[in-house]
Amino acid sequence: MKSPVPDTRNSLILRLPDKHDVEAWDQFVSIYEPLVYRLARSKGLQDADAREVVQEVLVSVSRAIEQWEFDPERGRFRDWLFRIARNLMIKFMTRRKHRPIGTGDSGIAQMLEQHADPVSEEESERFDLEYRREVFRWAAEQVQEQVKERTWQAFWLSSIEGHQTEDVALKLEMSVGAIHIARSRIRSRLREAIKTLEQDNTENISSHNAR
Amino acid sequence: MTSHLKHTNDTELQILLCGDEDSDEYRRTAAHVETCEACQKRLDTVAGPTQLDAETRELLSDYPWEALSNSRTGFQGTDGLPDQAESLTFLNPPSHPEMLGRLGRYEIERMIGSGGMGLVLKAFDTELNRPVAIKVLAQHLAHSGAARQRFARESRAVAAVVHEHVVAIHNVEADDQNPFLVMQYVAGESLQARVDREGPLDAKEVMRIGIQAASGLAAAHEQGVIHRDVKPANILLEQGVERILLTDFGLARTVDDASLTHTGIIAGTPHYMSPEQANGDTIDQRTDLFSLGSVLYFMATGRPPFRAERAMGVLNRVCHDTHRPVWQVNSDIPDDLSDIIDRLLEKKASRRFASAVEVRESLVRLLARTQQHGTRHRNRVKSFVRQRPFLSSGAIVCLASVIVAGFMFIPSSVERTRFRSIQPTEPVAPDNNISLAQQDQAIAAESAVYSATAQEISARLQQLEATSNAAQFAQPASDGFWQDSASFKVRLDQLERDTFRDSSISSTKEER
Ligand SMILES: Nc1ncnc2c1ncn2[C@@H]1O[C@H](COP(=O)(O)OP(=O)(O)OP(=O)(O)O)[C@@H](O)[C@H]1O
Ligand SMILES: [Mg+2]
Ligand SMILES: [Zn+2]
C-alpha cells in the first residue's frame, strides 16, 4: 500500500484569492527553489534527492498556507510566508531524527538523520547568508530583464567581474562615461528590487546587515 | 569637457536611473552626463551607497548558476497548451506518407486529443502489429524534472493493474528526454462526449457504468494505486461492446508537481475533485469514491454536482455546499440510486462507502432489484424535509470542522502564553530567533494538551502536523490576539454563523 500523500494542486488557488498574494508566492518560489536546492546539495544530497527536498519544502509551506486564513491579524501574507519558510527551513536543516517534520519523506528523513546536531547559530547564519544571496540573485534577474543587454554587461563586467572601466568600454564599444551611467543605473535598480523584499521581510535582511 | 552647457537636474538624473533607455529625454540626458564628470558623481550619489556594489560582488561573483536551472523543478511561464504543429515537433519523420510521424517503433496515425497533461496520439506498434494509444507528456511538463520522474514512476505503478475495466499500459518509454506512455487503444468515445451528445443516461445505464467503474477502481485500490482524477473524460466507452475502461490512473500527480511551483493553477476540470483534494489535505482511496459519485451524478443529471463560473468557485462549493439530490433534478432516477450517490458525495471520507468493492456490491444489488421489482420514488413530504439546509449532513460536517479547527488554536495559544510568562528573564527574542530547544518544548507542551482532547481532533492534527509546526513559529511575539483567549470564543461564534449562513445561501441558490 502506498502511504497517503498530500494533494497540493488546488490548495493554493483556494488559499490565495488575492493577486498580490499569488505574486508573493511566485517570488517566494523563485527565491526558495534554488535556496533549498543548494542547501540540500551542500548537505551531500544528490541532484534528484535535492529536488525532492525542494518539492517537500514547497509542499509543507503550501500546506501551512491553510492556516493563513484563520488569522489575518498575523500581518501581511508575504511577511508571514517568508517567516514560516525560514523557520521551517532552519528546522529542516537541524531537526533531530526522532521528530520528523511531518511529511514523512525518506529524502528529508535521511538528510535530518545525517545531521543530528542541535541547532547551531551557524546554521541560521548560513541560512541567512544564502538567503541573501538568493535575494540578490533574484533582484539581479529582475533588473537584467528591465535594462538593455549592453547596460547589464557594462555593470556585470566592471562591478562584478572587476574589469577596468576602460577595458569594458572598449569591449562593449561604449564610452567610459556611459559605463558609469550604466553602473549607477543598475545599482539603483538593484536597490529598489531588493527593497521590495526587504520592506516585507525586514528581519531576514536587517539581521544580516548587522553582521 | 562638457558637450552640453547645462548640468542635469534631479529629475533628469532619475530618468537615467529609472527611465526608458530608448526615450528622447534619456538619450539627451545621457549625452550630457557621459561627458560630464560632475554629473556622473551626482548620479552615482543618487543611485545609492556603493557598498551595494561590493555586496553584490561578494554574493554573486561565484553564484552557481548551473545549480539554478537544476533547482527549478517547475515550468517557467508556460500558459495553455502548445498548438498541434508545435507540439508534434518531437516526432521523427514518418516512414509512410499517410502517417504523422514516428516515435521509436510506433507509427503515429493521428492526434486523438489533448488534456491537462499532454497529447494522446493514435499509433501503430510496428513490432507487435497492433493499434495503440500514446500519451506524451506536454512540453511544459517535460521540462520539469519532478513531473517527468513522477510520470514514469506512476505509470509503472499503474502498469501493474491488470483489469478488464482499466486501460492496459503496454509500455513506459522515453525518447531522448520526453517520457511517453503506450497503452491499449480504445475505439469509442469518452463518457464526457457521450453525455454531451445524448444528455443524461437512464438509471440502468448509470448503474451499469457505475458497477464497471467501481470494479476497475477496486482492482487498482487493491494494488495501492489511487486514481485521483476520476472524471467522465477519463472513462472510455468501447464502441459496440457494453464495456467501459478507466484511463489516466495516478497521472494527476504529474501535473500537481509542476503546477505547484506555478501558483497552483489548475490544469483540467475541478468539478470531480473531492473536498480533501480541493483542500490540499491528505487523501486516500476514498477520494476516488467521491469523484465516482460526481461521475454518477453527471450521468444521471447531465451535469456535475457542483458548478460555478470559476474553478475556485467550484472548489469552494465542493468543500462547503450540499449538492442538490439527484432525484430532485431528474425524477426518473430511483431513490436508492440517488441515495448511493449522496453517500459517495459525503464531504467526510469516513461517511462514504468504505471501499470501491462496497460501492460495486450496492450497485449490483440495486440493479438486480430494479430489474425484478422496478424502482421506488419519493413523495412530496419527504422532499420538504430533504430541502432543509440545516438537516444536510454537509453543513454539519462543515461546522464540525470549523469547531475542530477552532479547538486547535485554543490550547496552542494558551500554552504559548504560559510558556512565555514563566520565563520573563529571557531576552525578548524575535520569533525567528527562538532556539530549537524552545521550539521543541513548545511542541511538547502543545502535544500534551492535544492528546487530552477528542480523538477526532488529534486525528485532524496529525494530518496538519507539518502545517501547525510551521505556523506556530510564525506569530510575532507581540501579537496581542494570542494573549486574549476571549477573542477565540467570539471568533468561533462568527465562524459558526458564517458557515450556516453560507450553506443556507448556497442551497437556496441551488434550488433555483
Ligand atoms: N487509451 C485511449 N484510447 C483511445 N482514446 C483515448 C485513450 N486515452 C485517452 N483517450 C482520449 O484522448 C483524449 C485526450 O485525453 P487526455 O487524457 O489527454 O485528456 P483529458 O482526459 O480530457 O484530461 P486529463 O489530461 O486531465 O486526463 C480524450 O478525448 C480521451 O477520450
Ligand atoms: Mg484523461
Ligand atoms: Zn554636468
JSON list of N, CA and C and ligand atoms in Angstrom, two decimals, chain B residues 2 4-8 32-33 35-40 42, ligand 3:
[
{"chain": "B", "resi": 2, "resn": "THR", "atom": "N", "xyz": [32.44, 69.33, -21.25]},
{"chain": "B", "resi": 2, "resn": "THR", "atom": "CA", "xyz": [31.04, 69.02, -21.45]},
{"chain": "B", "resi": 2, "resn": "THR", "atom": "C", "xyz": [30.58, 69.39, -22.85]},
{"chain": "B", "resi": 4, "resn": "HIS", "atom": "N", "xyz": [27.27, 69.51, -23.60]},
{"chain": "B", "resi": 4, "resn": "HIS", "atom": "CA", "xyz": [26.08, 70.35, -23.46]},
{"chain": "B", "resi": 4, "resn": "HIS", "atom": "C", "xyz": [26.34, 71.31, -22.32]},
{"chain": "B", "resi": 5, "resn": "LEU", "atom": "N", "xyz": [25.75, 72.46, -22.43]},
{"chain": "B", "resi": 5, "resn": "LEU", "atom": "CA", "xyz": [26.09, 73.50, -21.49]},
{"chain": "B", "resi": 5, "resn": "LEU", "atom": "C", "xyz": [25.51, 73.26, -20.10]},
{"chain": "B", "resi": 6, "resn": "LYS", "atom": "N", "xyz": [24.23, 72.88, -20.06]},
{"chain": "B", "resi": 6, "resn": "LYS", "atom": "CA", "xyz": [23.55, 72.83, -18.76]},
{"chain": "B", "resi": 6, "resn": "LYS", "atom": "C", "xyz": [23.79, 71.52, -18.03]},
{"chain": "B", "resi": 7, "resn": "HIS", "atom": "N", "xyz": [24.06, 71.60, -16.72]},
{"chain": "B", "resi": 7, "resn": "HIS", "atom": "CA", "xyz": [24.13, 70.38, -15.91]},
{"chain": "B", "resi": 7, "resn": "HIS", "atom": "C", "xyz": [22.72, 69.82, -15.71]},
{"chain": "B", "resi": 8, "resn": "THR", "atom": "N", "xyz": [22.67, 68.57, -15.36]},
{"chain": "B", "resi": 8, "resn": "THR", "atom": "CA", "xyz": [21.36, 67.93, -15.20]},
{"chain": "B", "resi": 8, "resn": "THR", "atom": "C", "xyz": [20.75, 68.24, -13.83]},
{"chain": "B", "resi": 32, "resn": "HIS", "atom": "N", "xyz": [24.77, 64.28, -22.15]},
{"chain": "B", "resi": 32, "resn": "HIS", "atom": "CA", "xyz": [25.50, 65.23, -21.31]},
{"chain": "B", "resi": 32, "resn": "HIS", "atom": "C", "xyz": [26.31, 64.50, -20.23]},
{"chain": "B", "resi": 33, "resn": "VAL", "atom": "N", "xyz": [25.66, 63.62, -19.52]},
{"chain": "B", "resi": 33, "resn": "VAL", "atom": "CA", "xyz": [26.31, 63.01, -18.36]},
{"chain": "B", "resi": 33, "resn": "VAL", "atom": "C", "xyz": [27.51, 62.16, -18.76]},
{"chain": "B", "resi": 35, "resn": "THR", "atom": "N", "xyz": [29.76, 62.77, -20.64]},
{"chain": "B", "resi": 35, "resn": "THR", "atom": "CA", "xyz": [30.98, 63.56, -20.78]},
{"chain": "B", "resi": 35, "resn": "THR", "atom": "C", "xyz": [31.19, 64.54, -19.64]},
{"chain": "B", "resi": 36, "resn": "CYS", "atom": "N", "xyz": [30.29, 64.49, -18.62]},
{"chain": "B", "resi": 36, "resn": "CYS", "atom": "CA", "xyz": [30.40, 65.45, -17.52]},
{"chain": "B", "resi": 36, "resn": "CYS", "atom": "C", "xyz": [30.65, 64.72, -16.22]},
{"chain": "B", "resi": 37, "resn": "GLU", "atom": "N", "xyz": [31.89, 64.83, -15.71]},
{"chain": "B", "resi": 37, "resn": "GLU", "atom": "CA", "xyz": [32.23, 64.08, -14.52]},
{"chain": "B", "resi": 37, "resn": "GLU", "atom": "C", "xyz": [31.45, 64.54, -13.29]},
{"chain": "B", "resi": 38, "resn": "ALA", "atom": "N", "xyz": [31.16, 65.82, -13.24]},
{"chain": "B", "resi": 38, "resn": "ALA", "atom": "CA", "xyz": [30.39, 66.35, -12.11]},
{"chain": "B", "resi": 38, "resn": "ALA", "atom": "C", "xyz": [29.03, 65.68, -12.04]},
{"chain": "B", "resi": 39, "resn": "CYS", "atom": "N", "xyz": [28.39, 65.59, -13.18]},
{"chain": "B", "resi": 39, "resn": "CYS", "atom": "CA", "xyz": [27.06, 64.97, -13.20]},
{"chain": "B", "resi": 39, "resn": "CYS", "atom": "C", "xyz": [27.15, 63.47, -12.93]},
{"chain": "B", "resi": 40, "resn": "GLN", "atom": "N", "xyz": [28.23, 62.84, -13.39]},
{"chain": "B", "resi": 40, "resn": "GLN", "atom": "CA", "xyz": [28.41, 61.41, -13.09]},
{"chain": "B", "resi": 40, "resn": "GLN", "atom": "C", "xyz": [28.50, 61.19, -11.59]},
{"chain": "B", "resi": 42, "resn": "ARG", "atom": "N", "xyz": [27.24, 63.08, -9.25]},
{"chain": "B", "resi": 42, "resn": "ARG", "atom": "CA", "xyz": [25.91, 63.25, -8.64]},
{"chain": "B", "resi": 42, "resn": "ARG", "atom": "C", "xyz": [25.04, 62.03, -8.89]},
{"chain": "C", "resi": 3, "resn": "ZN", "atom": "ZN", "xyz": [27.04, 68.12, -15.95]}
]
